[in-house]
């Protein structure tokens, strides 16, 4: 069957599902549990589950853990959100993105079972994913929280094999509560009695909330900096990996396939989860750990673009794409910018960093952009194509100036922005496209 026709079929159902609830987000488990009951409780027929929450790094942890598990020969289901280019990316069945004809059938089955009742888009599509996972054999399901944790539709698995909480920072405060403690409390609620809880690097106030929640439910903790650690190995050639240390296993591992110093923390958390699974009998060894870490791939996380309009406009320039959009992501990108500059200084060829940025109006744009200001030679603001909730280029430019960026421009599109940078700059530099996963999806659609 023509995959283009298939995609149009699933898109038509997805469009209908968007209209079942007046709000895009309305956190509750009631509607999800009701529909799952109508579908025969597929959440009770899943393979062992690793449930992952956090603000930054959820997708990267899942990508590394999937690569590790698959290197060990395991069949792995994966549920992530949002998608970048097409909805089917959210559901991987035993190693492959769900086929469009199967996706369409699942969505239609959930639509029929729901019988027109109010339900959000994420809730009904999560139910469809659970149905798919329950019908296809696999050894493991990696389940990423959509928003928060306590009332997220994924939080219906009674006894996961493990949970993981990546770094918590300020984001989605309009839904999760004001302040870091409130947000951490929502995410900490995925922890379950007797289930190992792997915790990535946290600010002290967030960690205290997570620890309290774990103690209340009886979840054994494996915390970064306490029960496990991941530290970069010094390597003058820049190809070093990291040393993982824990009571269960310690050893040197390769440089993560995902770029950025922060990916060592994410890879370390994935190793800690993998070791918790190995303790439960999963056949994961050091060879699988190394292969998975080195081979993991996850789009729009400091991804190097190889072709497309922006690359064509800037021959000889490295062009990167990142979907980070909150203050912690800004700090991580700033750290990477500093690392690029240090490496280039040692190599004798400085490459000024130029940013092209688009952001949603619900995000703390100035707080995201501020850490990048000392590292950026220029910033060009654009609106996210086709996104009603995007900041306009002019609005984002104002925020960039408030955040400390000096050379700020606007452009009508990414292609125009890249061409303008090329016209202004006589020396080769580096381009980073950033600010939103929604922007990243549009970019990837144009850049393969």
Coordinates of C-alpha atoms in Angstrom, one line a residue:
X1 CA 0.0 0.0 0.0
X2 CA 1.3 3.5 -0.8
X3 CA 2.7 4.9 2.5
X4 CA 1.6 8.4 1.5
X5 CA -2.0 7.3 1.2
X6 CA -1.6 5.4 4.5
X7 CA -0.4 8.6 6.2
X8 CA -3.3 10.6 5.0
X9 CA -5.7 8.0 6.4
X10 CA -4.2 8.2 9.9
X11 CA -4.0 12.0 9.7
X12 CA -7.7 12.1 9.1
X13 CA -8.5 10.1 12.2
X14 CA -6.0 12.2 14.2
X15 CA -7.8 15.4 13.1
X16 CA -11.1 14.0 14.4
X17 CA -9.5 13.0 17.7
X18 CA -8.3 16.5 18.2
X19 CA -11.9 17.7 18.4
X20 CA -13.1 15.4 21.2
X21 CA -12.1 17.7 24.0
X22 CA -12.3 21.5 24.2
X23 CA -8.8 21.7 25.8
X24 CA -5.6 20.3 24.4
X25 CA -4.4 19.6 28.0
X26 CA -6.7 18.7 30.9
X27 CA -4.7 16.6 33.3
X28 CA -6.7 13.7 34.7
X29 CA -6.6 9.9 34.8
X30 CA -10.3 9.3 34.8
X31 CA -10.9 9.5 31.0
X32 CA -7.9 7.4 30.2
X33 CA -8.9 4.7 32.7
X34 CA -12.5 4.7 31.4
X35 CA -11.4 4.1 27.8
X36 CA -8.8 1.5 28.8
X37 CA -11.6 -0.3 30.6
X38 CA -13.6 -0.3 27.4
X39 CA -10.6 -1.6 25.5
X40 CA -10.2 -4.6 27.8
X41 CA -7.5 -3.1 30.1
X42 CA -4.5 -3.4 27.7
X43 CA -2.3 -1.8 30.4
X44 CA -2.5 -5.1 32.3
X45 CA -1.0 -7.0 29.3
X46 CA 2.2 -5.1 28.7
X47 CA 5.8 -6.4 28.8
X48 CA 7.9 -5.1 31.7
X49 CA 7.8 -1.3 31.7
X50 CA 10.4 1.4 32.3
X51 CA 8.5 4.6 33.1
X52 CA 10.4 7.8 32.5
X53 CA 9.6 11.4 33.7
X54 CA 11.5 14.6 34.0
X55 CA 11.8 18.0 32.3
X56 CA 15.0 17.6 30.2
X57 CA 16.6 14.4 28.9
X58 CA 13.6 12.0 28.9
X59 CA 13.8 11.3 25.2
X60 CA 17.6 11.0 25.2
X61 CA 17.6 8.6 28.2
X62 CA 14.9 6.5 26.4
X63 CA 17.0 6.5 23.1
X64 CA 20.1 5.3 24.9
X65 CA 18.3 2.7 26.9
X66 CA 16.5 1.4 23.8
X67 CA 19.9 1.1 22.0
X68 CA 21.4 -0.8 25.0
X69 CA 18.4 -3.2 25.3
X70 CA 18.4 -3.8 21.5
X71 CA 22.2 -4.4 21.6
X72 CA 21.4 -7.1 24.2
X73 CA 19.1 -8.8 21.8
X74 CA 15.8 -7.6 23.4
X75 CA 12.7 -6.6 21.5
X76 CA 11.7 -3.2 22.7
X77 CA 8.5 -1.2 22.5
X78 CA 8.9 2.6 22.9
X79 CA 6.4 5.4 23.5
X80 CA 7.6 9.0 23.2
X81 CA 6.1 12.5 22.5
X82 CA 5.8 14.8 20.8
X83 CA 6.6 13.6 17.3
X84 CA 8.8 15.7 15.0
X85 CA 7.5 15.0 11.5
X86 CA 4.8 12.4 11.7
X87 CA 2.7 11.0 14.5
X88 CA 3.8 7.4 14.0
X89 CA 7.2 8.3 15.4
X90 CA 5.6 8.2 18.9
X91 CA 5.0 4.4 18.8
X92 CA 7.7 1.9 18.1
X93 CA 6.7 -1.8 18.1
X94 CA 9.4 -4.3 18.8
X95 CA 12.0 -2.2 17.1
X96 CA 10.1 -0.5 14.3
X97 CA 7.9 2.6 13.9
X98 CA 4.3 1.5 13.8
X99 CA 3.0 1.0 10.2
X100 CA 0.5 3.5 9.1
X101 CA -2.3 1.0 8.3
X102 CA -2.0 -0.5 11.8
X103 CA -1.9 3.0 13.4
X104 CA -5.1 4.0 11.5
X105 CA -6.9 0.8 12.6
X106 CA -5.9 1.3 16.3
X107 CA -7.0 4.9 16.3
X108 CA -10.3 4.0 14.7
X109 CA -10.8 1.2 17.3
X110 CA -10.2 3.7 20.1
X111 CA -12.4 6.3 18.5
X112 CA -15.3 3.7 18.3
X113 CA -14.8 2.5 21.9
X114 CA -14.8 6.1 23.2
X115 CA -18.2 6.7 21.6
X116 CA -17.7 10.5 21.3
X117 CA -17.0 11.1 25.0
X118 CA -14.8 14.0 25.9
X119 CA -11.2 12.9 25.9
X120 CA -8.0 14.8 25.1
X121 CA -5.9 14.0 22.1
X122 CA -3.0 12.7 24.2
X123 CA -5.3 10.5 26.3
X124 CA -6.9 8.7 23.4
X125 CA -3.7 8.3 21.5
X126 CA -2.0 6.9 24.6
X127 CA -4.7 4.4 24.9
X128 CA -4.1 3.4 21.3
X129 CA -0.4 3.0 22.1
X130 CA -1.2 0.7 25.0
X131 CA -3.5 -1.4 22.8
X132 CA -0.7 -1.7 20.3
X133 CA 1.9 -2.6 22.9
X134 CA -0.4 -5.3 24.4
X135 CA -1.0 -6.9 21.0
X136 CA 2.6 -7.2 19.9
X137 CA 5.1 -9.4 21.8
X138 CA 8.2 -7.7 23.2
X139 CA 10.6 -8.0 26.1
X140 CA 10.4 -4.4 27.3
X141 CA 8.4 -1.2 27.0
X142 CA 10.0 2.2 27.5
X143 CA 7.3 4.6 28.4
X144 CA 7.9 8.3 28.4
X145 CA 5.6 10.6 30.4
X146 CA 3.9 13.2 28.2
X147 CA 3.5 16.0 30.9
X148 CA 4.2 15.9 34.6
X149 CA 3.6 12.4 35.9
X150 CA 1.0 12.1 38.6
X151 CA -2.0 12.7 36.2
X152 CA -0.3 11.8 33.0
X153 CA -2.1 9.2 30.9
X154 CA 1.0 7.0 31.0
X155 CA 0.7 6.7 34.8
X156 CA -1.6 3.7 34.8
X157 CA 0.9 0.9 35.0
X158 CA 0.7 -0.5 38.5
X159 CA 4.0 -2.2 38.9
X160 CA 6.7 -1.1 36.4
X161 CA 10.1 -2.8 36.3
X162 CA 11.8 0.5 36.9
X163 CA 11.1 4.3 36.9
X164 CA 13.5 7.1 36.0
X165 CA 13.4 10.8 36.7
X166 CA 15.7 13.0 34.6
X167 CA 16.6 16.5 35.6
X168 CA 13.6 18.6 36.8
X169 CA 13.4 22.3 36.0
X170 CA 10.8 25.0 35.4
X171 CA 8.5 24.2 32.5
X172 CA 4.7 23.9 32.1
X173 CA 4.0 25.8 35.3
X174 CA 0.5 26.6 34.1
X175 CA -0.3 22.9 34.4
X176 CA 2.1 21.5 37.0
X177 CA 2.1 24.2 39.6
X178 CA 4.4 27.1 40.4
X179 CA 8.0 26.5 41.4
X180 CA 10.4 23.6 41.3
X181 CA 9.0 21.8 44.3
X182 CA 5.5 21.6 42.8
X183 CA 6.8 20.4 39.5
X184 CA 9.1 17.8 41.1
X185 CA 6.2 16.5 43.1
X186 CA 4.2 15.8 40.0
X187 CA 7.0 14.0 38.4
X188 CA 8.0 12.0 41.5
X189 CA 4.5 10.5 41.6
X190 CA 5.5 7.9 39.0
X191 CA 7.5 6.1 41.6
X192 CA 5.9 2.9 42.8
X193 CA 6.3 0.6 45.8
X194 CA 9.2 -1.9 45.4
X195 CA 10.1 -0.5 42.0
X196 CA 13.7 0.8 41.6
X197 CA 13.7 4.6 41.0
X198 CA 16.7 5.9 39.0
X199 CA 17.2 9.6 39.6
X200 CA 19.3 11.8 37.4
X201 CA 21.1 15.1 38.4
X202 CA 18.7 17.3 40.4
X203 CA 18.7 20.6 42.1
X204 CA 18.6 20.1 45.9
X205 CA 15.0 21.2 46.4
X206 CA 13.8 18.9 43.6
X207 CA 15.8 16.0 44.9
X208 CA 14.3 16.4 48.4
X209 CA 10.8 16.2 47.0
X210 CA 11.7 13.1 45.0
X211 CA 13.3 11.4 48.0
X212 CA 10.3 12.1 50.2
X213 CA 7.9 10.7 47.6
X214 CA 10.0 7.6 47.2
X215 CA 10.1 7.0 51.0
X216 CA 6.3 7.4 51.2
X217 CA 5.6 4.7 48.6
X218 CA 8.6 2.5 49.4
X219 CA 10.6 2.9 46.1
X220 CA 14.3 2.1 46.4
X221 CA 16.4 5.0 45.1
X222 CA 19.4 5.0 42.8
X223 CA 20.5 8.7 42.8
X224 CA 23.1 10.5 40.7
X225 CA 26.0 11.5 42.9
X226 CA 25.0 9.0 45.6
X227 CA 24.2 5.5 44.4
X228 CA 25.7 6.1 40.9
X229 CA 27.9 8.6 39.1
X230 CA 29.0 9.3 35.5
X231 CA 32.1 11.4 34.9
X232 CA 33.8 12.3 31.7
X233 CA 37.2 10.8 30.9
X234 CA 40.0 13.2 30.1
X235 CA 41.0 12.8 26.5
X236 CA 43.2 15.4 24.7
X237 CA 41.9 14.1 21.4
X238 CA 38.3 14.9 22.4
X239 CA 37.1 11.3 21.8
X240 CA 36.8 10.3 25.5
X241 CA 33.9 8.5 27.0
X242 CA 32.9 8.4 30.7
X243 CA 33.4 6.4 33.8
X244 CA 30.3 4.9 35.4
X245 CA 30.5 4.0 39.1
X246 CA 28.0 2.2 41.2
X247 CA 27.9 -0.6 43.8
X248 CA 26.4 -3.0 41.1
X249 CA 29.0 -2.3 38.3
X250 CA 31.7 0.2 37.5
X251 CA 33.6 0.7 34.3
X252 CA 34.6 2.9 31.4
X253 CA 32.2 3.4 28.6
X254 CA 32.4 5.1 25.2
X255 CA 31.5 8.6 24.3
X256 CA 27.7 8.8 23.8
X257 CA 26.5 8.9 20.2
X258 CA 24.3 11.9 21.2
X259 CA 26.3 15.2 21.3
X260 CA 26.7 17.4 24.4
X261 CA 28.2 17.1 27.8
X262 CA 24.7 16.7 29.3
X263 CA 24.3 13.5 27.4
X264 CA 26.9 11.8 29.7
X265 CA 24.4 12.3 32.5
X266 CA 21.6 10.9 30.4
X267 CA 23.7 8.0 29.3
X268 CA 24.7 7.4 32.9
X269 CA 21.0 7.3 34.0
X270 CA 20.3 4.8 31.1
X271 CA 23.1 2.6 32.4
X272 CA 21.7 2.8 36.0
X273 CA 18.3 1.7 34.6
X274 CA 19.9 -1.1 32.6
X275 CA 21.7 -2.4 35.6
X276 CA 18.4 -2.4 37.6
X277 CA 16.9 -4.5 34.7
X278 CA 19.9 -6.8 34.7
X279 CA 19.4 -7.4 38.4
X280 CA 15.9 -8.6 37.5
X281 CA 17.2 -11.1 35.0
X282 CA 17.4 -9.1 31.7
X283 CA 20.5 -10.3 29.7
X284 CA 22.2 -6.9 29.7
X285 CA 26.0 -6.9 29.9
X286 CA 28.9 -4.5 29.6
X287 CA 29.2 -5.1 25.8
X288 CA 25.6 -4.2 25.3
X289 CA 26.0 -1.1 27.5
X290 CA 29.0 0.1 25.4
X291 CA 27.3 -0.7 22.0
X292 CA 24.1 1.1 23.0
X293 CA 25.7 4.2 24.3
X294 CA 27.9 4.6 21.3
X295 CA 25.2 3.8 18.8
X296 CA 22.2 5.7 20.2
X297 CA 20.5 8.2 17.9
X298 CA 17.8 10.8 18.7
X299 CA 16.8 13.5 16.3
X300 CA 16.9 17.2 17.1
X301 CA 19.3 16.8 20.0
X302 CA 22.3 18.8 18.8
X303 CA 21.8 17.0 15.5
X304 CA 24.2 17.8 12.7
X305 CA 22.2 18.6 9.5
X306 CA 23.8 17.3 6.4
X307 CA 21.6 18.7 3.6
X308 CA 18.7 21.0 3.1
X309 CA 18.1 24.8 2.6
X310 CA 20.1 26.0 5.7
X311 CA 23.1 23.7 4.9
X312 CA 23.1 24.8 1.2
X313 CA 23.0 28.5 2.2
X314 CA 26.1 28.1 4.4
X315 CA 28.6 25.8 2.6
X316 CA 31.4 24.7 4.9
X317 CA 29.5 25.6 8.1
X318 CA 28.4 23.0 10.7
X319 CA 24.7 23.4 11.0
X320 CA 23.1 21.9 14.2
X321 CA 19.5 21.5 15.3
X322 CA 18.2 21.2 18.9
X323 CA 14.6 21.2 20.2
X324 CA 15.5 22.4 23.7
X325 CA 13.1 25.2 24.9
X326 CA 13.4 25.8 28.6
X327 CA 16.0 27.5 30.9
X328 CA 17.8 24.3 31.7
X329 CA 18.1 23.5 27.9
X330 CA 19.5 26.9 27.4
X331 CA 22.2 26.2 30.0
X332 CA 23.0 22.9 28.3
X333 CA 23.3 24.5 24.9
X334 CA 25.5 27.3 26.4
X335 CA 27.8 24.6 27.8
X336 CA 28.0 23.0 24.4
X337 CA 28.8 26.4 22.8
X338 CA 31.6 26.9 25.3
X339 CA 32.9 23.4 24.5
X340 CA 32.9 24.1 20.7
X341 CA 34.7 27.4 21.3
X342 CA 37.4 25.7 23.5
X343 CA 38.0 23.0 20.9
X344 CA 38.2 25.4 18.1
X345 CA 40.6 27.6 20.0
X346 CA 42.9 24.7 20.5
X347 CA 42.6 23.8 16.8
X348 CA 43.4 27.4 15.7
X349 CA 40.2 28.0 13.9
X350 CA 37.5 29.9 15.7
X351 CA 34.0 29.6 14.4
X352 CA 31.6 32.3 15.6
X353 CA 28.2 30.8 16.7
X354 CA 25.1 32.2 15.1
X355 CA 21.6 31.3 16.3
X356 CA 18.3 30.9 14.5
X357 CA 15.6 30.7 17.0
X358 CA 11.8 30.1 17.1
X359 CA 9.7 29.6 20.2
X360 CA 6.2 29.1 21.5
X361 CA 4.5 31.9 23.3
X362 CA 4.0 29.6 26.4
X363 CA 7.8 29.3 27.0
X364 CA 10.1 31.4 29.1
X365 CA 12.0 32.7 26.0
X366 CA 14.2 35.2 27.8
X367 CA 15.3 32.6 30.4
X368 CA 16.1 30.1 27.6
X369 CA 18.1 32.6 25.6
X370 CA 20.0 34.3 28.4
X371 CA 22.7 31.6 29.0
X372 CA 23.4 31.7 25.2
X373 CA 24.0 35.4 25.0
X374 CA 27.7 35.4 25.9
X375 CA 28.4 32.7 23.2
X376 CA 26.4 33.9 20.2
X377 CA 27.7 36.3 17.6
X378 CA 24.2 36.9 16.3
X379 CA 20.6 35.7 16.8
X380 CA 18.0 35.7 14.1
X381 CA 14.4 35.3 15.3
X382 CA 11.8 33.5 13.2
X383 CA 8.2 32.4 13.8
X384 CA 7.5 28.7 13.8
X385 CA 5.9 27.8 10.5
X386 CA 2.3 26.8 10.7
X387 CA 2.2 27.1 14.5
X388 CA -0.6 29.4 15.9
X389 CA 1.0 29.6 19.3
X390 CA 4.4 30.7 18.0
X391 CA 6.0 34.0 19.1
X392 CA 6.3 36.3 16.1
X393 CA 9.9 37.0 15.0
X394 CA 9.5 40.6 16.3
X395 CA 8.3 39.4 19.7
X396 CA 11.1 37.0 20.1
X397 CA 13.7 39.6 19.0
X398 CA 12.5 41.9 21.8
X399 CA 13.0 39.0 24.3
X400 CA 16.4 38.2 22.9
X401 CA 17.6 41.7 23.4
X402 CA 16.3 41.7 27.0
X403 CA 18.2 38.4 27.5
X404 CA 21.4 40.1 26.6
X405 CA 21.9 39.3 22.9
X406 CA 23.3 42.3 21.0
X407 CA 23.2 41.4 17.3
X408 CA 19.6 40.5 16.9
X409 CA 17.8 40.2 13.5
X410 CA 14.5 38.9 12.2
X411 CA 13.6 36.8 9.2
X412 CA 10.5 35.4 7.5
X413 CA 11.8 31.8 7.4
X414 CA 14.7 29.6 8.3
X415 CA 16.0 29.7 4.7
X416 CA 15.9 33.5 4.7
X417 CA 17.6 33.6 8.0
X418 CA 20.4 31.3 6.8
X419 CA 20.9 33.3 3.6
X420 CA 21.0 36.5 5.6
X421 CA 23.7 35.1 8.0
X422 CA 25.7 34.0 4.9
X423 CA 25.3 37.5 3.4
X424 CA 26.5 39.3 6.6
X425 CA 29.4 37.0 7.6
X426 CA 32.7 36.9 5.7
X427 CA 34.2 34.1 7.8
X428 CA 32.9 30.6 8.3
X429 CA 31.0 30.1 11.5
X430 CA 28.6 27.6 13.1
X431 CA 24.8 27.7 12.9
X432 CA 22.5 26.4 15.7
X433 CA 18.8 26.2 15.1
X434 CA 17.0 26.0 18.4
X435 CA 14.1 27.0 20.6
X436 CA 11.3 24.5 20.0
X437 CA 10.6 20.8 19.2
X438 CA 7.8 22.1 16.9
X439 CA 10.4 24.2 15.0
X440 CA 12.7 21.2 14.9
X441 CA 10.0 19.1 13.3
X442 CA 9.4 21.7 10.6
X443 CA 13.2 21.9 10.0
X444 CA 13.5 18.1 9.8
X445 CA 10.7 17.9 7.3
X446 CA 12.7 20.2 5.0
X447 CA 16.1 18.8 5.8
X448 CA 15.5 15.1 5.7

